[in-house]
Coordinates of N, CA and C and ligand atoms in Angstrom, one line a residue:
M348 N -29.7 0.0 -44.8 CA -30.3 -1.4 -44.9 C -31.8 -1.3 -44.8
P349 N -32.5 -1.9 -45.8 CA -34.0 -1.9 -45.7 C -34.4 -2.8 -44.5
P350 N -35.4 -2.4 -43.8 CA -35.9 -3.2 -42.7 C -36.4 -4.6 -43.1
L351 N -36.0 -5.6 -42.4 CA -36.4 -7.0 -42.7 C -37.9 -7.2 -42.2
I352 N -38.7 -7.6 -43.1 CA -40.2 -7.7 -42.8 C -40.5 -9.2 -42.8
G353 N -40.9 -9.7 -41.7 CA -41.4 -11.1 -41.7 C -42.8 -11.2 -42.2
I354 N -43.1 -12.2 -43.0 CA -44.4 -12.4 -43.6 C -44.9 -13.9 -43.3
S355 N -46.0 -14.0 -42.6 CA -46.5 -15.4 -42.3 C -47.1 -15.9 -43.7
C356 N -47.2 -17.2 -43.8 CA -47.6 -17.8 -45.0 C -48.7 -18.9 -44.8
S357 N -49.2 -19.3 -45.9 CA -50.2 -20.4 -45.9 C -49.5 -21.7 -45.8
Y358 N -50.3 -22.7 -45.3 CA -49.8 -24.1 -45.2 C -50.8 -25.0 -45.8
D359 N -50.4 -25.7 -46.8 CA -51.3 -26.8 -47.4 C -51.0 -28.1 -46.6
Q360 N -51.9 -28.4 -45.7 CA -51.6 -29.5 -44.8 C -51.8 -30.9 -45.5
K361 N -52.5 -30.9 -46.7 CA -52.6 -32.2 -47.4 C -51.3 -32.5 -48.1
E362 N -50.7 -31.5 -48.8 CA -49.5 -31.6 -49.6 C -48.2 -31.4 -48.8
G363 N -48.4 -30.8 -47.6 CA -47.2 -30.5 -46.8 C -46.4 -29.4 -47.4
R364 N -47.0 -28.3 -47.9 CA -46.3 -27.2 -48.5 C -46.6 -25.9 -47.9
F365 N -45.6 -25.0 -47.7 CA -45.9 -23.7 -47.3 C -45.9 -22.9 -48.6
F366 N -46.8 -21.8 -48.7 CA -46.8 -21.0 -49.9 C -47.4 -19.6 -49.6
L367 N -47.0 -18.7 -50.4 CA -47.3 -17.3 -50.3 C -47.4 -16.6 -51.6
P368 N -48.5 -15.9 -52.0 CA -48.5 -15.1 -53.2 C -47.3 -14.1 -53.3
E369 N -46.7 -14.0 -54.4 CA -45.5 -13.2 -54.5 C -45.8 -11.7 -54.3
A370 N -47.1 -11.3 -54.5 CA -47.5 -9.9 -54.4 C -47.1 -9.3 -53.0
Y371 N -47.2 -10.1 -51.9 CA -46.8 -9.6 -50.6 C -45.3 -9.2 -50.6
C372 N -44.5 -10.1 -51.2 CA -43.0 -9.8 -51.2 C -42.7 -8.6 -52.1
E373 N -43.4 -8.6 -53.3 CA -43.1 -7.5 -54.2 C -43.5 -6.1 -53.6
A374 N -44.7 -6.1 -52.9 CA -45.2 -4.9 -52.3 C -44.2 -4.4 -51.2
V375 N -43.6 -5.4 -50.4 CA -42.6 -5.0 -49.4 C -41.4 -4.4 -50.1
V376 N -40.9 -5.0 -51.1 CA -39.7 -4.5 -51.8 C -39.9 -3.1 -52.4
K377 N -41.1 -3.0 -53.1 CA -41.4 -1.7 -53.7 C -41.6 -0.6 -52.7
S378 N -41.9 -0.9 -51.4 CA -42.1 0.1 -50.4 C -40.9 0.3 -49.5
G379 N -39.8 -0.3 -49.9 CA -38.5 0.0 -49.2 C -38.1 -1.0 -48.1
G380 N -38.8 -2.2 -48.1 CA -38.5 -3.2 -47.1 C -37.8 -4.4 -47.8
F381 N -37.5 -5.4 -46.9 CA -36.9 -6.6 -47.4 C -37.7 -7.8 -46.8
P382 N -38.3 -8.6 -47.7 CA -39.2 -9.7 -47.1 C -38.5 -11.0 -46.8
V383 N -39.0 -11.6 -45.7 CA -38.6 -12.9 -45.4 C -39.9 -13.7 -44.9
I384 N -40.0 -14.9 -45.5 CA -41.3 -15.7 -45.3 C -41.0 -16.5 -44.0
L385 N -42.0 -16.5 -43.1 CA -42.0 -17.2 -41.9 C -42.8 -18.5 -41.9
P386 N -42.2 -19.7 -41.9 CA -43.0 -20.9 -42.0 C -43.4 -21.4 -40.6
G387 N -44.7 -21.6 -40.4 CA -45.3 -22.0 -39.1 C -45.3 -23.5 -39.0
T388 N -44.1 -24.1 -39.1 CA -44.1 -25.6 -39.0 C -44.4 -26.0 -37.6
G389 N -45.1 -27.2 -37.5 CA -45.6 -27.6 -36.2 C -44.6 -27.8 -35.1
G390 N -43.3 -28.0 -35.5 CA -42.2 -28.2 -34.6 C -41.8 -26.9 -33.9
I391 N -42.2 -25.8 -34.4 CA -41.7 -24.5 -33.8 C -42.5 -24.2 -32.6
K392 N -41.7 -24.2 -31.5 CA -42.4 -23.9 -30.2 C -42.1 -22.5 -29.7
S393 N -41.2 -21.8 -30.4 CA -40.9 -20.4 -30.0 C -40.6 -19.6 -31.2
V394 N -41.1 -18.3 -31.2 CA -40.8 -17.5 -32.4 C -39.7 -16.5 -32.1
R395 N -39.1 -16.6 -30.9 CA -38.1 -15.6 -30.4 C -37.0 -15.4 -31.4
P396 N -36.4 -16.4 -32.0 CA -35.3 -16.2 -33.0 C -35.7 -15.3 -34.1
Y397 N -36.9 -15.3 -34.6 CA -37.3 -14.4 -35.7 C -37.2 -13.0 -35.3
F398 N -37.5 -12.7 -34.0 CA -37.6 -11.3 -33.5 C -36.2 -10.7 -33.2
A399 N -35.2 -11.5 -33.3 CA -33.8 -11.0 -33.3 C -33.5 -10.3 -34.7
A400 N -34.3 -10.6 -35.7 CA -34.0 -10.2 -37.0 C -35.1 -9.2 -37.6
I401 N -36.4 -9.6 -37.5 CA -37.4 -8.8 -38.2 C -37.7 -7.5 -37.5
K402 N -38.1 -6.5 -38.3 CA -38.4 -5.2 -37.8 C -39.9 -4.8 -38.0
G403 N -40.6 -5.7 -38.7 CA -42.0 -5.5 -38.9 C -42.6 -6.9 -39.2
L404 N -43.9 -7.0 -39.0 CA -44.6 -8.3 -39.2 C -45.8 -8.1 -40.1
I405 N -45.9 -8.9 -41.2 CA -47.1 -8.9 -42.0 C -47.8 -10.3 -41.8
L406 N -49.1 -10.2 -41.5 CA -49.9 -11.4 -41.4 C -50.6 -11.6 -42.7
A407 N -50.3 -12.6 -43.4 CA -50.9 -12.7 -44.8 C -52.3 -13.3 -44.8
G408 N -52.9 -13.2 -45.9 CA -54.3 -13.8 -46.1 C -54.2 -15.3 -46.1
G409 N -55.4 -15.9 -46.2 CA -55.4 -17.4 -46.2 C -56.8 -17.9 -45.7
G410 N -56.7 -19.1 -45.2 CA -58.0 -19.8 -44.8 C -58.5 -19.2 -43.5
D411 N -59.5 -20.0 -42.9 CA -60.2 -19.5 -41.8 C -59.5 -19.7 -40.5
V412 N -59.9 -18.9 -39.5 CA -59.3 -19.0 -38.1 C -60.3 -20.0 -37.4
D413 N -59.6 -21.0 -36.7 CA -60.4 -21.9 -35.9 C -61.2 -21.2 -34.8
P414 N -62.6 -21.3 -34.9 CA -63.4 -20.5 -33.9 C -63.1 -20.9 -32.4
V415 N -62.4 -22.0 -32.2 CA -62.1 -22.4 -30.8 C -61.3 -21.3 -30.2
H416 N -60.6 -20.5 -31.0 CA -59.7 -19.4 -30.5 C -60.6 -18.2 -30.0
F417 N -61.9 -18.1 -30.4 CA -62.7 -17.1 -29.9 C -64.0 -17.7 -29.2
N418 N -63.8 -18.9 -28.7 CA -64.8 -19.6 -27.9 C -66.1 -19.8 -28.6
E419 N -66.1 -20.1 -29.9 CA -67.3 -20.5 -30.6 C -67.2 -21.9 -31.2
E420 N -68.3 -22.6 -31.3 CA -68.3 -23.8 -32.0 C -68.4 -23.5 -33.5
P421 N -67.9 -24.4 -34.4 CA -67.9 -24.2 -35.8 C -69.3 -24.2 -36.4
Q422 N -69.5 -23.2 -37.2 CA -70.8 -23.1 -37.9 C -70.7 -23.6 -39.3
P423 N -71.8 -23.9 -40.0 CA -71.8 -24.6 -41.3 C -71.0 -23.9 -42.4
G424 N -70.9 -22.6 -42.3 CA -70.2 -21.8 -43.3 C -68.7 -21.7 -43.1
L425 N -68.2 -22.3 -42.1 CA -66.8 -22.2 -41.8 C -66.0 -23.0 -42.9
G426 N -64.9 -22.4 -43.4 CA -64.1 -23.1 -44.4 C -63.0 -23.9 -43.7
E427 N -62.0 -24.2 -44.5 CA -60.9 -25.0 -44.0 C -60.0 -24.3 -42.9
I428 N -59.7 -25.0 -41.9 CA -58.8 -24.4 -40.9 C -57.5 -25.1 -40.8
T429 N -56.5 -24.4 -40.4 CA -55.1 -24.9 -40.3 C -54.6 -24.7 -38.9
P430 N -54.7 -25.7 -38.0 CA -54.4 -25.5 -36.6 C -53.0 -25.0 -36.3
D431 N -52.0 -25.6 -37.1 CA -50.6 -25.2 -36.9 C -50.4 -23.7 -37.2
R432 N -51.1 -23.2 -38.3 CA -50.9 -21.8 -38.7 C -51.5 -20.9 -37.6
D433 N -52.7 -21.2 -37.2 CA -53.3 -20.4 -36.1 C -52.3 -20.3 -34.9
R434 N -51.8 -21.4 -34.5 CA -51.0 -21.5 -33.3 C -49.7 -20.6 -33.5
F435 N -49.1 -20.8 -34.7 CA -47.9 -20.0 -35.0 C -48.1 -18.5 -35.1
E436 N -49.2 -18.1 -35.8 CA -49.5 -16.7 -36.0 C -49.8 -16.0 -34.6
I437 N -50.5 -16.7 -33.8 CA -50.9 -16.2 -32.5 C -49.6 -15.9 -31.7
M438 N -48.6 -16.9 -31.8 CA -47.3 -16.6 -31.1 C -46.6 -15.4 -31.7
L439 N -46.6 -15.3 -33.1 CA -46.0 -14.2 -33.7 C -46.6 -12.9 -33.3
I440 N -47.9 -12.8 -33.2 CA -48.6 -11.6 -32.9 C -48.2 -11.1 -31.4
K441 N -48.3 -12.1 -30.5 CA -48.0 -11.8 -29.1 C -46.6 -11.3 -29.0
A442 N -45.6 -11.9 -29.7 CA -44.2 -11.5 -29.6 C -44.0 -10.1 -30.2
A443 N -44.7 -9.9 -31.3 CA -44.6 -8.6 -32.0 C -45.1 -7.4 -31.2
L444 N -46.3 -7.7 -30.6 CA -46.9 -6.6 -29.7 C -46.0 -6.3 -28.5
K445 N -45.5 -7.4 -27.9 CA -44.6 -7.3 -26.8 C -43.4 -6.3 -27.1
K446 N -42.9 -6.5 -28.3 CA -41.8 -5.6 -28.7 C -42.2 -4.3 -29.4
N447 N -43.5 -4.1 -29.5 CA -44.0 -2.9 -30.1 C -43.5 -2.8 -31.6
L448 N -43.5 -3.9 -32.2 CA -43.1 -3.9 -33.7 C -44.3 -3.6 -34.5
P449 N -44.1 -2.9 -35.6 CA -45.2 -2.6 -36.5 C -45.8 -3.9 -37.1
V450 N -47.1 -4.0 -37.1 CA -47.8 -5.2 -37.5 C -48.9 -4.7 -38.6
L451 N -48.9 -5.4 -39.7 CA -49.9 -5.2 -40.7 C -50.6 -6.5 -41.0
G452 N -51.9 -6.6 -40.6 CA -52.6 -7.8 -40.8 C -53.5 -7.6 -42.1
I453 N -53.4 -8.6 -43.0 CA -54.1 -8.5 -44.3 C -55.1 -9.6 -44.4
C454 N -56.4 -9.3 -44.5 CA -57.5 -10.2 -44.7 C -57.6 -11.2 -43.5
R455 N -57.3 -12.5 -43.7 CA -57.2 -13.4 -42.6 C -56.3 -12.8 -41.5
G456 N -55.2 -12.1 -41.9 CA -54.3 -11.5 -41.0 C -54.9 -10.5 -40.0
A457 N -55.9 -9.8 -40.5 CA -56.6 -8.8 -39.7 C -57.5 -9.6 -38.7
Q458 N -58.0 -10.7 -39.1 CA -58.9 -11.5 -38.3 C -58.1 -12.2 -37.2
V459 N -57.0 -12.8 -37.6 CA -56.2 -13.6 -36.6 C -55.5 -12.6 -35.6
L460 N -55.2 -11.4 -36.1 CA -54.7 -10.3 -35.2 C -55.7 -10.0 -34.1
N461 N -57.0 -9.9 -34.5 CA -58.1 -9.6 -33.6 C -58.3 -10.7 -32.6
V462 N -58.3 -11.9 -33.2 CA -58.6 -13.1 -32.3 C -57.4 -13.3 -31.3
A463 N -56.2 -13.1 -31.7 CA -55.1 -13.3 -30.8 C -55.1 -12.3 -29.6
C464 N -55.8 -11.2 -29.8 CA -55.9 -10.2 -28.8 C -57.2 -10.2 -28.0
G465 N -58.0 -11.2 -28.4 CA -59.3 -11.4 -27.6 C -60.6 -11.0 -28.3
G466 N -60.5 -10.7 -29.6 CA -61.7 -10.3 -30.3 C -62.4 -11.6 -31.0
T467 N -63.4 -11.3 -31.7 CA -64.2 -12.4 -32.4 C -64.3 -12.1 -33.9
V468 N -64.8 -13.2 -34.6 CA -64.8 -13.1 -36.1 C -66.2 -13.6 -36.5
I469 N -66.7 -13.0 -37.6 CA -67.9 -13.6 -38.2 C -67.5 -14.8 -39.0
Q470 N -68.0 -15.9 -38.7 CA -67.5 -17.2 -39.4 C -67.9 -17.2 -40.9
H471 N -69.0 -16.6 -41.2 CA -69.4 -16.7 -42.7 C -70.4 -15.5 -42.9
I472 N -69.9 -14.5 -43.7 CA -70.6 -13.2 -43.8 C -72.0 -13.5 -44.5
A473 N -72.1 -14.4 -45.4 CA -73.3 -14.6 -46.1 C -74.5 -15.0 -45.2
S474 N -74.1 -15.7 -44.1 CA -75.2 -16.1 -43.2 C -75.1 -15.3 -41.8
G475 N -74.1 -14.5 -41.7 CA -73.9 -13.8 -40.4 C -74.1 -12.3 -40.5
V476 N -74.5 -11.8 -41.6 CA -74.7 -10.4 -41.8 C -76.0 -10.1 -42.6
K477 N -76.8 -9.1 -42.1 CA -78.0 -8.8 -42.8 C -77.7 -8.0 -44.1
K478 N -78.2 -8.4 -45.2 CA -78.0 -7.8 -46.5 C -76.6 -7.5 -46.8
P479 N -75.8 -8.6 -46.9 CA -74.3 -8.4 -47.1 C -74.0 -8.0 -48.6
L480 N -73.0 -7.2 -48.7 CA -72.4 -7.0 -50.1 C -71.7 -8.3 -50.5
K481 N -71.3 -8.2 -51.8 CA -70.5 -9.3 -52.3 C -69.1 -9.0 -51.9
H482 N -68.6 -9.8 -50.9 CA -67.2 -9.6 -50.4 C -66.2 -10.6 -51.0
F483 N -66.7 -11.4 -51.8 CA -65.7 -12.3 -52.6 C -65.9 -12.0 -54.0
Q484 N -65.1 -11.0 -54.5 CA -65.3 -10.5 -55.9 C -64.9 -11.4 -57.0
S485 N -65.6 -11.3 -58.1 CA -65.2 -12.0 -59.3 C -64.7 -10.9 -60.3
A486 N -63.5 -10.5 -60.0 CA -62.9 -9.4 -60.8 C -61.4 -9.5 -60.6
P487 N -60.5 -8.8 -61.4 CA -59.1 -8.9 -61.2 C -58.7 -8.5 -59.7
R488 N -57.6 -9.1 -59.2 CA -57.2 -8.9 -57.8 C -56.9 -7.5 -57.5
W489 N -56.4 -6.7 -58.5 CA -56.0 -5.4 -58.2 C -57.2 -4.4 -58.3
Y490 N -58.4 -4.9 -58.7 CA -59.5 -4.0 -59.0 C -60.4 -3.8 -57.7
P491 N -60.6 -2.5 -57.3 CA -61.5 -2.3 -56.2 C -63.0 -2.4 -56.5
T492 N -63.7 -3.2 -55.7 CA -65.1 -3.4 -56.1 C -66.1 -2.9 -55.1
H493 N -65.7 -2.5 -53.9 CA -66.7 -1.9 -53.0 C -66.0 -0.8 -52.2
E494 N -66.9 0.1 -51.6 CA -66.4 1.2 -50.9 C -66.3 0.9 -49.4
I495 N -65.4 1.7 -48.8 CA -65.3 1.7 -47.3 C -65.4 3.1 -46.8
A496 N -66.0 3.2 -45.6 CA -66.0 4.5 -44.9 C -65.0 4.4 -43.8
I497 N -64.0 5.3 -43.7 CA -62.9 5.3 -42.8 C -63.2 6.3 -41.7
V498 N -63.0 5.9 -40.4 CA -63.3 6.8 -39.3 C -62.3 8.0 -39.3
D499 N -62.9 9.1 -39.2 CA -62.1 10.4 -39.5 C -60.8 10.5 -38.6
S500 N -61.0 10.2 -37.4 CA -59.8 10.5 -36.4 C -58.8 9.3 -36.4
S501 N -59.0 8.3 -37.2 CA -58.2 7.1 -37.1 C -56.8 7.3 -37.7
R502 N -55.9 6.4 -37.3 CA -54.6 6.4 -37.9 C -54.7 6.0 -39.4
L503 N -55.6 5.1 -39.7 CA -55.8 4.7 -41.1 C -56.2 5.9 -42.0
A504 N -57.1 6.8 -41.5 CA -57.5 8.0 -42.2 C -56.3 8.9 -42.4
K505 N -55.5 9.0 -41.4 CA -54.3 9.9 -41.5 C -53.4 9.4 -42.6
I506 N -53.2 8.1 -42.6 CA -52.3 7.5 -43.6 C -52.8 7.6 -45.0
I507 N -54.1 7.3 -45.2 CA -54.6 7.3 -46.5 C -55.0 8.7 -46.9
G508 N -55.4 9.5 -46.0 CA -55.7 10.9 -46.3 C -57.1 11.1 -46.8
T509 N -58.0 10.2 -46.6 CA -59.4 10.3 -47.1 C -60.3 9.5 -46.2
K510 N -61.6 9.9 -46.2 CA -62.6 9.2 -45.4 C -63.3 8.1 -46.2
A511 N -63.2 8.1 -47.5 CA -63.9 7.1 -48.3 C -62.8 6.6 -49.3
A512 N -62.9 5.3 -49.5 CA -62.0 4.6 -50.4 C -62.7 3.5 -51.0
R513 N -62.1 3.0 -52.2 CA -62.6 1.8 -52.7 C -61.5 0.7 -52.6
V514 N -62.0 -0.5 -52.3 CA -61.0 -1.6 -52.0 C -61.5 -2.9 -52.8
N515 N -60.5 -3.8 -52.9 CA -60.8 -5.1 -53.4 C -61.3 -5.9 -52.3
S516 N -61.8 -7.1 -52.6 CA -62.5 -7.9 -51.5 C -62.5 -9.4 -51.8
F517 N -61.8 -10.1 -51.0 CA -61.7 -11.6 -51.2 C -61.9 -12.3 -49.8
H518 N -63.0 -12.1 -49.2 CA -63.2 -12.7 -47.9 C -64.6 -13.1 -47.6
H519 N -64.8 -14.2 -46.8 CA -66.1 -14.6 -46.4 C -66.2 -14.5 -44.9
Q520 N -65.2 -14.1 -44.3 CA -65.2 -13.8 -42.8 C -64.8 -12.4 -42.6
A521 N -65.0 -11.9 -41.4 CA -64.6 -10.5 -41.0 C -64.6 -10.4 -39.5
V522 N -63.9 -9.4 -39.0 CA -63.9 -9.1 -37.6 C -65.4 -8.8 -37.1
R523 N -65.8 -9.4 -36.0 CA -67.1 -9.1 -35.5 C -66.9 -8.1 -34.3
Q524 N -66.3 -8.6 -33.2 CA -66.1 -7.7 -32.0 C -64.6 -7.4 -32.0
P525 N -64.2 -6.1 -32.2 CA -62.8 -5.8 -32.0 C -62.3 -6.2 -30.7
A526 N -61.0 -6.6 -30.6 CA -60.4 -7.0 -29.4 C -60.3 -5.8 -28.5
P527 N -60.1 -6.0 -27.1 CA -59.9 -4.9 -26.2 C -58.7 -4.0 -26.7
G528 N -58.9 -2.7 -26.7 CA -57.9 -1.8 -27.2 C -57.9 -1.5 -28.7
F529 N -58.6 -2.3 -29.4 CA -58.7 -2.1 -30.9 C -60.0 -1.3 -31.2
T530 N -59.9 -0.6 -32.3 CA -61.1 0.1 -32.8 C -61.4 -0.4 -34.2
A531 N -62.7 -0.4 -34.6 CA -63.0 -0.6 -36.0 C -62.9 0.7 -36.7
C532 N -61.9 0.8 -37.6 CA -61.6 2.1 -38.2 C -62.1 2.2 -39.6
A533 N -62.7 1.2 -40.2 CA -63.3 1.3 -41.5 C -64.4 0.2 -41.6
R534 N -65.5 0.6 -42.3 CA -66.6 -0.4 -42.6 C -67.1 -0.2 -44.0
S535 N -67.6 -1.3 -44.5 CA -68.3 -1.2 -45.8 C -69.8 -0.8 -45.5
S536 N -70.6 -0.6 -46.6 CA -71.9 -0.1 -46.4 C -72.9 -1.1 -45.7
D537 N -72.5 -2.4 -45.7 CA -73.3 -3.4 -45.0 C -72.8 -3.5 -43.5
E538 N -72.0 -2.6 -43.1 CA -71.5 -2.5 -41.7 C -70.4 -3.6 -41.4
V539 N -70.0 -4.3 -42.3 CA -68.9 -5.2 -42.1 C -67.6 -4.4 -41.8
I540 N -66.9 -4.9 -40.8 CA -65.6 -4.2 -40.4 C -64.6 -4.5 -41.4
E541 N -64.0 -3.4 -42.0 CA -63.0 -3.6 -43.1 C -61.6 -3.2 -42.6
A542 N -61.5 -2.6 -41.4 CA -60.1 -2.4 -40.9 C -60.2 -2.2 -39.4
I543 N -59.2 -2.6 -38.7 CA -59.1 -2.4 -37.2 C -57.7 -1.8 -37.0
E544 N -57.6 -1.1 -35.8 CA -56.3 -0.6 -35.4 C -56.2 -0.5 -33.9
H545 N -55.0 -0.5 -33.4 CA -54.8 -0.3 -32.0 C -53.9 0.9 -31.7
P546 N -54.6 2.0 -31.2 CA -53.8 3.3 -31.1 C -52.7 3.2 -30.1
G547 N -52.7 2.2 -29.2 CA -51.7 2.1 -28.2 C -50.3 1.7 -28.6
Y548 N -50.2 1.2 -29.8 CA -48.9 0.8 -30.4 C -48.5 1.7 -31.5
R549 N -47.2 1.6 -31.9 CA -46.7 2.5 -32.9 C -47.4 2.3 -34.2
F550 N -47.6 1.0 -34.6 CA -48.3 0.8 -35.9 C -48.9 -0.6 -35.8
V551 N -50.1 -0.7 -35.5 CA -50.8 -2.0 -35.5 C -52.2 -1.8 -36.2
I552 N -52.2 -2.3 -37.5 CA -53.4 -2.1 -38.3 C -53.7 -3.4 -39.0
G553 N -55.0 -3.8 -39.1 CA -55.4 -4.9 -39.8 C -56.4 -4.4 -40.9
V554 N -56.3 -4.8 -42.1 CA -57.2 -4.4 -43.2 C -57.8 -5.7 -43.8
Q555 N -59.1 -5.6 -44.2 CA -59.8 -6.7 -44.7 C -59.5 -6.9 -46.2
W556 N -59.0 -5.9 -46.8 CA -58.8 -6.0 -48.3 C -57.3 -6.4 -48.5
H557 N -57.0 -6.5 -49.7 CA -55.6 -6.9 -50.1 C -54.8 -5.8 -50.8
P558 N -54.2 -4.9 -50.0 CA -53.5 -3.8 -50.5 C -52.2 -4.2 -51.3
E559 N -51.7 -5.4 -51.0 CA -50.5 -5.9 -51.7 C -50.8 -6.1 -53.2
C560 N -52.1 -6.3 -53.5 CA -52.4 -6.6 -54.9 C -52.7 -5.2 -55.7
M561 N -52.7 -4.1 -54.9 CA -53.2 -2.9 -55.5 C -52.1 -1.8 -55.5
V562 N -50.9 -2.1 -55.0 CA -49.9 -1.0 -54.8 C -49.6 -0.3 -56.1
D563 N -49.6 -1.0 -57.2 CA -49.3 -0.4 -58.5 C -50.3 0.6 -59.0
K564 N -51.6 0.4 -58.6 CA -52.7 1.1 -59.2 C -53.5 1.9 -58.3
D565 N -53.2 1.8 -57.0 CA -54.1 2.5 -56.0 C -53.2 3.2 -55.0
K566 N -53.3 4.5 -55.0 CA -52.3 5.3 -54.1 C -52.6 5.0 -52.6
N567 N -53.8 4.7 -52.2 CA -54.1 4.4 -50.8 C -53.4 3.2 -50.3
S568 N -53.4 2.2 -51.2 CA -52.7 0.9 -50.8 C -51.2 1.1 -50.8
A569 N -50.7 1.8 -51.8 CA -49.3 2.1 -51.8 C -48.8 2.9 -50.6
Q570 N -49.6 3.9 -50.2 CA -49.3 4.7 -49.0 C -49.4 3.9 -47.7
L571 N -50.3 3.0 -47.6 CA -50.4 2.1 -46.4 C -49.1 1.3 -46.3
F572 N -48.7 0.7 -47.4 CA -47.4 -0.1 -47.4 C -46.2 0.8 -47.0
R573 N -46.2 1.9 -47.7 CA -45.0 2.8 -47.4 C -44.9 3.2 -45.9
E574 N -46.1 3.6 -45.4 CA -46.1 4.0 -43.9 C -45.7 2.8 -43.0
F575 N -46.2 1.6 -43.4 CA -45.8 0.5 -42.6 C -44.3 0.2 -42.6
I576 N -43.8 0.2 -43.8 CA -42.3 -0.1 -43.9 C -41.5 1.1 -43.3
A577 N -42.0 2.3 -43.4 CA -41.3 3.4 -42.8 C -41.3 3.3 -41.2
A578 N -42.4 2.8 -40.7 CA -42.5 2.6 -39.2 C -41.5 1.5 -38.8
A579 N -41.4 0.4 -39.6 CA -40.5 -0.7 -39.3 C -39.0 -0.1 -39.5
G580 N -38.8 0.7 -40.4 CA -37.4 1.2 -40.6 C -37.0 2.2 -39.5
S581 N -38.0 2.9 -39.0 CA -37.6 3.9 -38.0 C -37.2 3.2 -36.7
R582 N -37.8 2.0 -36.5 CA -37.5 1.2 -35.3 C -36.1 0.7 -35.5
S583 N -35.8 0.2 -36.7 CA -34.5 -0.5 -36.9 C -33.3 0.5 -36.8
K584 N -33.6 1.8 -37.0 CA -32.5 2.8 -36.9 C -32.2 3.0 -35.4
K585 N -33.2 3.0 -34.6 CA -33.0 3.2 -33.1 C -32.3 2.0 -32.5
Q586 N -32.5 0.8 -33.0 CA -31.9 -0.4 -32.3 C -30.5 -0.6 -32.6
Ligands
LIG249 MN1 -64.9 -6.5 -48.3

């Protein structure tokens, strides 16, 4: 049985719709997992039932994290926030870490993972970073536009097998201060944090780029997904 992978999704609060780009689900299937979308509807007060089923958690990309969760007031560059999604994903993260389930945070997912564990976020890179790169690319989603330097001894470096990689980029926020226990394991040349990981768990990694859009063309992104699904699968065999 392929491991069941829960994926959080976006919520359009004006239209009342949940939605998720299919690339997340396709990348899970191609990597040997089976995807299930987790809707963070406001009425859900506990995520425990999900954890009777899922063997790994993907936190998908999306809008901004409410800075109230890292004790900051909103700055002018902050985009749209979705309070129900923040609340739901923070519950998912805490439950996943308690069970030591593999977690892969992608873009916003890396940020909310960090915030849920006590870290902070740059609310708007263009005004919060000196000499920033273009982190919201105008190029196809699968195409890598900037380089990252990966910390040599990190889990991410072991997975990808290289200290330098090129990634796509669709973000205006980023991790500022990694949460306690987390390390910044990749940065772009403007020092923006492009990946975090927590070495104390079996597999907890957040990446600022979108590997789900690159799995067909980029071996690093394909390998990251494969390792994540393999970690989820190894857990499911033991249980
Ligand atoms: Mn970037």
